[in-house]
Amino acid sequence: MARTCFVGLFFLCLVAGELLRSSMASAGGGLPHDLFSLGIASRICTDRNSTARASTDFGHMFEATPEAVLLPATPADIADLIRFSASSPAPFPVAALGKGHSGRGQTLAPGGVVVDMRALGRRCGGAARVNVSAAGAQPYIDAGGEQLWADVLRAALEHGLAPRVCTDYLHLTVGGTLSNAGIGGQAFRHGPQITNVQELDVITGTGEMVTCSRANNSELFFAVLGGLGQFGVITRARIWLEPAPKRVRWVRLAYSSVATFTKDQELLISDRASESGFDYVEGQVVFKRTLFEGPKSTQFFSSADVTKLAGLASQYGLSTVYFIEGGMYYNEDATTLVDQKMEALLRQLSFEPGFVFAKDVAYVQFLDRVCEEERVLRSAGVWDVPHPWLNLFIPRSRILDFDAGVFKGIFRDANPAGLILMYPMNKDRWDDRMTTVTPNDDVFYNVALLWSALSVNDVEQLHRDNKAVIAFCEKTGIEYKQYLPRHASQDGWLQHFGVKWSKIIELKAKYDPQTILSPGQRMFPSFADAATRAVA
């Protein structure tokens, strides 16, 4: 009851504030004219080309044009913009844009200002915003929120170091992934990227510049990590590093049974196997029709490999084939040792005999492998297409039910273009004080349906399929959580955050009381929406 009253009071204040601001705003709308008298005026772009570039994202499914784009020279420029909006009679929305890799308009700011975070690196010379401290028991790197993980990795490697956890695609910004969680094949051991951060510089929704950590300003620190941009803009992160290997034994193991596939994955991420096993663990689901109708070779598989895998699907009458993807890190002087470790590890697993595919690659090549795939897809004209992605965390206790209902049910006769990831993580490697939410099981799976829509009809069909997946989970009681979420209603967000929702409301009221930040998430109603409801 107390939570309901608090939420109602908060939104009542929003409505009242909007009605007051509406009466004070000029009839012409748009941004306040005195914004352009600030010291940052020369860095605010209102031309059509600038606003058009900031009006969509990687998903290419949502469009919302901002009134302007800020090209900040320093974090103080961002603070000036937010402070001006927060204190204005008519606050306008502000969204931080990194590489714009969100899928459903999460980084858009309709009618407001998009902050081009990448301008910080360009205007500061880039290198000044990445600094490595290699001394001491725990080395770290200070990286601007606008920096790409590829650049963070490159700077760390100059000192023989690397981040503990990297996302599969390195050409994303530090602030962008930390605002979600940042997951990848090392997360089973080290947790997501957000649990490997020591300190942050954050600009709140009131324009205050705050340095925070687990010990200082910890409430803001935990709120912002995984906070979807709702409580502040990350302008610097201090990220833990570890010694970097030189090479990776990169393997894929094929499975015909999802039960065996998941059992082996869970063994590989367990304490029993993790120290002597893979340093990286992920998994994929491939449809039989993809093996027959898709490309005859890939970055990893040769044409002969694809033919062999298609034969496996035909032999057992499979609609899907599964792969465990593993990486074992080593240095050149440890080749014999890694051979022995790999042989011992494979003896513990139950993949299809004869279906081990292995490559030896440089560590950097392995971590940046998706960049090569990007080049191939761009050359084929299938990179900048709509991406109706759906990313879900599914509890271990229901992953077989999910597989049966989704991959062997909803998608049984389909062959959508794209990649399906399916791999487990350990819940105890996540810090529940952070905003991100996960299922309650001690192990849960990341199931990423990374579709590419090659036509308008594909977009509509994949939207229907994604809705069918969600409907199946809700009908069968699967406690899923969306990763990279965007919900259309307050009820959706309440269900998403569960018991954390009341705390989210409190944090928003404290750190962004005018609900300026990240409107594209649609987590909090806009002032205009609130006013409309009040009039109605």
PDB file of C-alpha atoms in Angstrom, residues 291 296 300-311 355-358:
ATOM      1  CA  LEU A 291      22.368 -25.705 -42.498  1.00  0.00           C
ATOM      2  CA  LYS A 296      28.006 -23.054 -47.266  1.00  0.00           C
ATOM      3  CA  PHE A 300      34.513 -20.665 -38.375  1.00  0.00           C
ATOM      4  CA  PHE A 301      33.066 -23.565 -40.389  1.00  0.00           C
ATOM      5  CA  SER A 302      34.341 -24.675 -43.779  1.00  0.00           C
ATOM      6  CA  SER A 303      31.919 -25.826 -46.478  1.00  0.00           C
ATOM      7  CA  ALA A 304      32.867 -29.433 -45.616  1.00  0.00           C
ATOM      8  CA  ASP A 305      32.004 -28.759 -41.956  1.00  0.00           C
ATOM      9  CA  VAL A 306      28.584 -27.367 -42.895  1.00  0.00           C
ATOM     10  CA  THR A 307      27.874 -30.387 -45.072  1.00  0.00           C
ATOM     11  CA  LYS A 308      28.864 -32.699 -42.232  1.00  0.00           C
ATOM     12  CA  LEU A 309      26.578 -30.879 -39.798  1.00  0.00           C
ATOM     13  CA  ALA A 310      23.688 -30.988 -42.246  1.00  0.00           C
ATOM     14  CA  GLY A 311      24.235 -34.740 -42.450  1.00  0.00           C
ATOM     15  CA  PHE A 355      31.919 -33.427 -34.208  1.00  0.00           C
ATOM     16  CA  VAL A 356      34.726 -31.414 -32.619  1.00  0.00           C
ATOM     17  CA  PHE A 357      35.756 -28.365 -34.620  1.00  0.00           C
ATOM     18  CA  ALA A 358      38.821 -26.447 -33.439  1.00  0.00           C
TER      19      ALA A 358
END
